[in-house]
Amino acid sequence: MKKKQKSKAGQKTKKGQTKSKRKEPLWMWAGLGICIVIGVTAYFYYQPPDSLSASATPTQIKLGEKLFAENCLSCHGSGARGENPAQSRGGQKADGSYLAPALNGTGHAWHHPNEMLFSTVKDGSVAKDSTMLGFKEKLSDDDIVAVLQYVKSLWPDEIQVRHAMRP
């Protein structure tokens, strides 16, 4: 019986093909490169504008109040008190969908970083069965910032300090 000889990298095999010195397939490196490009693109896409971290201007707050009335009031209520002010953090309805929470500082919204607040308004909630849809087709990034600056203007001073809006 003949023993088959294993060819070493760089040597010719029985069929005359040169064996590659590379141990990982090329497709694996290409896939990794694509994942990196997608990841970097997503990171920069979901970064809120710097203006969200800056102090709000009176013009921004006024615009945000107008846009809130046009787009958010029907769910989040007057003064951003939530769909049911008795449940400021929201909660579930009988049909399994969620109540719109208060955004005025009595609810939980202020616990979230600017990035999350911005992406929730832009792209919608990630919560299952949430009725919060994104507004990226209707509001520009500057409009979203104005709405959030208005909402933040409703927060008590101590929350604004904790949220790094004020020194």
PDB file of C-alpha atoms in Angstrom:
ATOM      1  CA  MET A   1       0.000   0.000   0.000  1.00  0.00           C
ATOM      2  CA  LYS A   2       1.181   3.423  -0.894  1.00  0.00           C
ATOM      3  CA  LYS A   3       1.035   6.103   1.744  1.00  0.00           C
ATOM      4  CA  LYS A   4      -0.257   9.443   0.587  1.00  0.00           C
ATOM      5  CA  GLN A   5       2.201  12.199   1.167  1.00  0.00           C
ATOM      6  CA  LYS A   6       0.860  15.400   2.571  1.00  0.00           C
ATOM      7  CA  SER A   7       2.042  18.408   0.662  1.00  0.00           C
ATOM      8  CA  LYS A   8       3.401  21.377   2.524  1.00  0.00           C
ATOM      9  CA  ALA A   9       2.364  24.952   1.843  1.00  0.00           C
ATOM     10  CA  GLY A  10       3.975  26.276  -1.327  1.00  0.00           C
ATOM     11  CA  GLN A  11       4.532  22.771  -2.773  1.00  0.00           C
ATOM     12  CA  LYS A  12       2.727  21.334  -5.753  1.00  0.00           C
ATOM     13  CA  THR A  13      -0.018  18.800  -5.114  1.00  0.00           C
ATOM     14  CA  LYS A  14      -0.626  15.695  -7.259  1.00  0.00           C
ATOM     15  CA  LYS A  15      -2.888  17.698  -9.560  1.00  0.00           C
ATOM     16  CA  GLY A  16      -0.177  20.286 -10.147  1.00  0.00           C
ATOM     17  CA  GLN A  17      -1.801  23.044  -8.111  1.00  0.00           C
ATOM     18  CA  THR A  18       0.271  25.048  -5.695  1.00  0.00           C
ATOM     19  CA  LYS A  19      -1.080  24.890  -2.182  1.00  0.00           C
ATOM     20  CA  SER A  20      -1.666  28.306  -0.618  1.00  0.00           C
ATOM     21  CA  LYS A  21       0.358  29.390   2.383  1.00  0.00           C
ATOM     22  CA  ARG A  22      -2.758  31.184   3.668  1.00  0.00           C
ATOM     23  CA  LYS A  23      -4.627  29.214   6.299  1.00  0.00           C
ATOM     24  CA  GLU A  24      -7.794  31.379   6.381  1.00  0.00           C
ATOM     25  CA  PRO A  25      -9.980  31.490   3.306  1.00  0.00           C
ATOM     26  CA  LEU A  26     -10.096  34.790   1.456  1.00  0.00           C
ATOM     27  CA  TRP A  27     -13.885  35.008   1.838  1.00  0.00           C
ATOM     28  CA  MET A  28     -13.458  35.159   5.610  1.00  0.00           C
ATOM     29  CA  TRP A  29     -11.256  38.255   5.366  1.00  0.00           C
ATOM     30  CA  ALA A  30     -13.633  39.868   2.871  1.00  0.00           C
ATOM     31  CA  GLY A  31     -16.565  39.220   5.213  1.00  0.00           C
ATOM     32  CA  LEU A  32     -14.674  40.733   8.133  1.00  0.00           C
ATOM     33  CA  GLY A  33     -13.902  43.829   6.066  1.00  0.00           C
ATOM     34  CA  ILE A  34     -17.566  44.230   5.121  1.00  0.00           C
ATOM     35  CA  CYS A  35     -18.614  43.896   8.774  1.00  0.00           C
ATOM     36  CA  ILE A  36     -16.131  46.593   9.797  1.00  0.00           C
ATOM     37  CA  VAL A  37     -17.398  48.982   7.107  1.00  0.00           C
ATOM     38  CA  ILE A  38     -21.032  48.380   8.154  1.00  0.00           C
ATOM     39  CA  GLY A  39     -20.166  48.849  11.831  1.00  0.00           C
ATOM     40  CA  VAL A  40     -18.315  52.125  11.292  1.00  0.00           C
ATOM     41  CA  THR A  41     -21.104  53.432   9.050  1.00  0.00           C
ATOM     42  CA  ALA A  42     -23.778  52.515  11.620  1.00  0.00           C
ATOM     43  CA  TYR A  43     -21.782  54.145  14.421  1.00  0.00           C
ATOM     44  CA  PHE A  44     -21.566  57.478  12.624  1.00  0.00           C
ATOM     45  CA  TYR A  45     -25.144  57.278  11.331  1.00  0.00           C
ATOM     46  CA  TYR A  46     -26.573  56.906  14.837  1.00  0.00           C
ATOM     47  CA  GLN A  47     -24.556  59.674  16.460  1.00  0.00           C
ATOM     48  CA  PRO A  48     -26.861  62.529  17.372  1.00  0.00           C
ATOM     49  CA  PRO A  49     -25.879  66.008  16.285  1.00  0.00           C
ATOM     50  CA  ASP A  50     -23.569  67.848  18.691  1.00  0.00           C
ATOM     51  CA  SER A  51     -26.320  70.439  19.115  1.00  0.00           C
ATOM     52  CA  LEU A  52     -28.227  67.969  21.306  1.00  0.00           C
ATOM     53  CA  SER A  53     -25.509  68.170  23.951  1.00  0.00           C
ATOM     54  CA  ALA A  54     -25.299  71.956  23.756  1.00  0.00           C
ATOM     55  CA  SER A  55     -27.521  74.304  25.729  1.00  0.00           C
ATOM     56  CA  ALA A  56     -30.836  74.896  24.010  1.00  0.00           C
ATOM     57  CA  THR A  57     -31.607  78.251  22.468  1.00  0.00           C
ATOM     58  CA  PRO A  58     -35.006  79.931  22.976  1.00  0.00           C
ATOM     59  CA  THR A  59     -35.629  79.591  19.217  1.00  0.00           C
ATOM     60  CA  GLN A  60     -34.910  75.857  19.378  1.00  0.00           C
ATOM     61  CA  ILE A  61     -37.250  75.358  22.326  1.00  0.00           C
ATOM     62  CA  LYS A  62     -40.049  77.309  20.617  1.00  0.00           C
ATOM     63  CA  LEU A  63     -39.655  75.259  17.414  1.00  0.00           C
ATOM     64  CA  GLY A  64     -39.487  72.053  19.467  1.00  0.00           C
ATOM     65  CA  GLU A  65     -42.707  72.947  21.276  1.00  0.00           C
ATOM     66  CA  LYS A  66     -44.470  73.521  17.934  1.00  0.00           C
ATOM     67  CA  LEU A  67     -43.152  70.248  16.472  1.00  0.00           C
ATOM     68  CA  PHE A  68     -44.050  68.378  19.678  1.00  0.00           C
ATOM     69  CA  ALA A  69     -47.631  69.682  19.414  1.00  0.00           C
ATOM     70  CA  GLU A  70     -47.828  68.549  15.779  1.00  0.00           C
ATOM     71  CA  ASN A  71     -46.190  65.131  16.153  1.00  0.00           C
ATOM     72  CA  CYS A  72     -46.023  63.963  19.772  1.00  0.00           C
ATOM     73  CA  LEU A  73     -48.876  65.533  21.728  1.00  0.00           C
ATOM     74  CA  SER A  74     -51.485  62.984  20.638  1.00  0.00           C
ATOM     75  CA  CYS A  75     -49.595  60.203  22.445  1.00  0.00           C
ATOM     76  CA  HIS A  76     -47.382  61.890  25.053  1.00  0.00           C
ATOM     77  CA  GLY A  77     -50.009  64.421  26.116  1.00  0.00           C
ATOM     78  CA  SER A  78     -50.000  68.079  27.040  1.00  0.00           C
ATOM     79  CA  GLY A  79     -46.794  69.146  28.747  1.00  0.00           C
ATOM     80  CA  ALA A  80     -45.353  65.721  27.833  1.00  0.00           C
ATOM     81  CA  ARG A  81     -47.134  64.204  30.866  1.00  0.00           C
ATOM     82  CA  GLY A  82     -47.670  60.877  29.110  1.00  0.00           C
ATOM     83  CA  GLU A  83     -50.665  59.002  27.806  1.00  0.00           C
ATOM     84  CA  ASN A  84     -51.758  58.240  31.362  1.00  0.00           C
ATOM     85  CA  PRO A  85     -50.289  60.707  33.897  1.00  0.00           C
ATOM     86  CA  ALA A  86     -51.069  58.222  36.681  1.00  0.00           C
ATOM     87  CA  GLN A  87     -48.530  55.893  35.024  1.00  0.00           C
ATOM     88  CA  SER A  88     -45.765  58.339  34.126  1.00  0.00           C
ATOM     89  CA  ARG A  89     -43.354  55.549  33.219  1.00  0.00           C
ATOM     90  CA  GLY A  90     -45.806  54.094  30.762  1.00  0.00           C
ATOM     91  CA  GLY A  91     -46.944  50.523  31.134  1.00  0.00           C
ATOM     92  CA  GLN A  92     -48.981  48.048  29.157  1.00  0.00           C
ATOM     93  CA  LYS A  93     -52.522  48.426  27.906  1.00  0.00           C
ATOM     94  CA  ALA A  94     -55.034  45.572  27.900  1.00  0.00           C
ATOM     95  CA  ASP A  95     -54.230  44.874  24.230  1.00  0.00           C
ATOM     96  CA  GLY A  96     -50.535  44.356  25.063  1.00  0.00           C
ATOM     97  CA  SER A  97     -49.314  47.594  23.479  1.00  0.00           C
ATOM     98  CA  TYR A  98     -47.514  50.172  25.580  1.00  0.00           C
ATOM     99  CA  LEU A  99     -48.696  53.478  27.006  1.00  0.00           C
ATOM    100  CA  ALA A 100     -46.712  56.485  25.831  1.00  0.00           C
ATOM    101  CA  PRO A 101     -44.594  57.494  28.849  1.00  0.00           C
ATOM    102  CA  ALA A 102     -44.207  60.956  30.311  1.00  0.00           C
ATOM    103  CA  LEU A 103     -41.235  62.826  28.888  1.00  0.00           C
ATOM    104  CA  ASN A 104     -41.379  65.799  31.264  1.00  0.00           C
ATOM    105  CA  GLY A 105     -39.052  64.473  33.958  1.00  0.00           C
ATOM    106  CA  THR A 106     -41.643  62.465  35.904  1.00  0.00           C
ATOM    107  CA  GLY A 107     -41.103  59.416  33.715  1.00  0.00           C
ATOM    108  CA  HIS A 108     -37.994  57.485  32.785  1.00  0.00           C
ATOM    109  CA  ALA A 109     -36.857  59.224  29.572  1.00  0.00           C
ATOM    110  CA  TRP A 110     -34.256  61.388  31.284  1.00  0.00           C
ATOM    111  CA  HIS A 111     -32.372  58.278  32.407  1.00  0.00           C
ATOM    112  CA  HIS A 112     -31.392  57.617  28.795  1.00  0.00           C
ATOM    113  CA  PRO A 113     -28.382  59.181  27.053  1.00  0.00           C
ATOM    114  CA  ASN A 114     -28.847  61.674  24.225  1.00  0.00           C
ATOM    115  CA  GLU A 115     -27.917  59.031  21.639  1.00  0.00           C
ATOM    116  CA  MET A 116     -30.765  56.766  22.699  1.00  0.00           C
ATOM    117  CA  LEU A 117     -33.323  59.580  22.902  1.00  0.00           C
ATOM    118  CA  PHE A 118     -32.321  60.784  19.444  1.00  0.00           C
ATOM    119  CA  SER A 119     -32.401  57.332  17.821  1.00  0.00           C
ATOM    120  CA  THR A 120     -35.776  56.518  19.432  1.00  0.00           C
ATOM    121  CA  VAL A 121     -37.351  59.630  17.915  1.00  0.00           C
ATOM    122  CA  LYS A 122     -35.586  59.119  14.591  1.00  0.00           C
ATOM    123  CA  ASP A 123     -36.000  55.354  14.153  1.00  0.00           C
ATOM    124  CA  GLY A 124     -38.719  54.401  16.635  1.00  0.00           C
ATOM    125  CA  SER A 125     -38.717  52.321  19.778  1.00  0.00           C
ATOM    126  CA  VAL A 126     -36.949  48.986  19.952  1.00  0.00           C
ATOM    127  CA  ALA A 127     -39.516  47.749  22.489  1.00  0.00           C
ATOM    128  CA  LYS A 128     -41.720  44.914  21.299  1.00  0.00           C
ATOM    129  CA  ASP A 129     -45.308  45.991  20.584  1.00  0.00           C
ATOM    130  CA  SER A 130     -44.440  49.679  20.957  1.00  0.00           C
ATOM    131  CA  THR A 131     -46.506  52.139  18.975  1.00  0.00           C
ATOM    132  CA  MET A 132     -43.595  54.612  18.898  1.00  0.00           C
ATOM    133  CA  LEU A 133     -42.647  54.838  15.247  1.00  0.00           C
ATOM    134  CA  GLY A 134     -39.671  56.730  13.922  1.00  0.00           C
ATOM    135  CA  PHE A 135     -39.951  60.223  12.487  1.00  0.00           C
ATOM    136  CA  LYS A 136     -36.950  60.174  10.130  1.00  0.00           C
ATOM    137  CA  GLU A 137     -39.245  60.536   7.110  1.00  0.00           C
ATOM    138  CA  LYS A 138     -41.057  63.511   8.633  1.00  0.00           C
ATOM    139  CA  LEU A 139     -38.518  65.396  10.790  1.00  0.00           C
ATOM    140  CA  SER A 140     -34.975  66.471   9.987  1.00  0.00           C
ATOM    141  CA  ASP A 141     -32.179  65.831  12.482  1.00  0.00           C
ATOM    142  CA  ASP A 142     -32.370  69.507  13.505  1.00  0.00           C
ATOM    143  CA  ASP A 143     -36.135  69.161  14.046  1.00  0.00           C
ATOM    144  CA  ILE A 144     -35.589  66.087  16.244  1.00  0.00           C
ATOM    145  CA  VAL A 145     -32.993  68.003  18.258  1.00  0.00           C
ATOM    146  CA  ALA A 146     -35.471  70.884  18.681  1.00  0.00           C
ATOM    147  CA  VAL A 147     -38.170  68.487  19.948  1.00  0.00           C
ATOM    148  CA  LEU A 148     -35.736  66.917  22.408  1.00  0.00           C
ATOM    149  CA  GLN A 149     -34.494  70.322  23.572  1.00  0.00           C
ATOM    150  CA  TYR A 150     -38.121  71.318  24.216  1.00  0.00           C
ATOM    151  CA  VAL A 151     -38.746  68.099  26.165  1.00  0.00           C
ATOM    152  CA  LYS A 152     -35.563  68.651  28.178  1.00  0.00           C
ATOM    153  CA  SER A 153     -36.680  72.202  28.967  1.00  0.00           C
ATOM    154  CA  LEU A 154     -39.606  70.643  30.874  1.00  0.00           C
ATOM    155  CA  TRP A 155     -37.269  68.696  33.153  1.00  0.00           C
ATOM    156  CA  PRO A 156     -36.592  70.005  36.677  1.00  0.00           C
ATOM    157  CA  ASP A 157     -33.208  71.704  37.204  1.00  0.00           C
ATOM    158  CA  GLU A 158     -31.769  68.781  39.208  1.00  0.00           C
ATOM    159  CA  ILE A 159     -32.500  66.392  36.330  1.00  0.00           C
ATOM    160  CA  GLN A 160     -30.974  68.791  33.810  1.00  0.00           C
ATOM    161  CA  VAL A 161     -27.814  68.904  35.943  1.00  0.00           C
ATOM    162  CA  ARG A 162     -27.706  65.093  36.182  1.00  0.00           C
ATOM    163  CA  HIS A 163     -28.221  64.842  32.438  1.00  0.00           C
ATOM    164  CA  ALA A 164     -25.223  67.170  31.952  1.00  0.00           C
ATOM    165  CA  MET A 165     -27.301  69.892  30.357  1.00  0.00           C
ATOM    166  CA  ARG A 166     -26.274  72.438  32.946  1.00  0.00           C
ATOM    167  CA  PRO A 167     -23.034  72.864  34.921  1.00  0.00           C
TER     168      PRO A 167
END
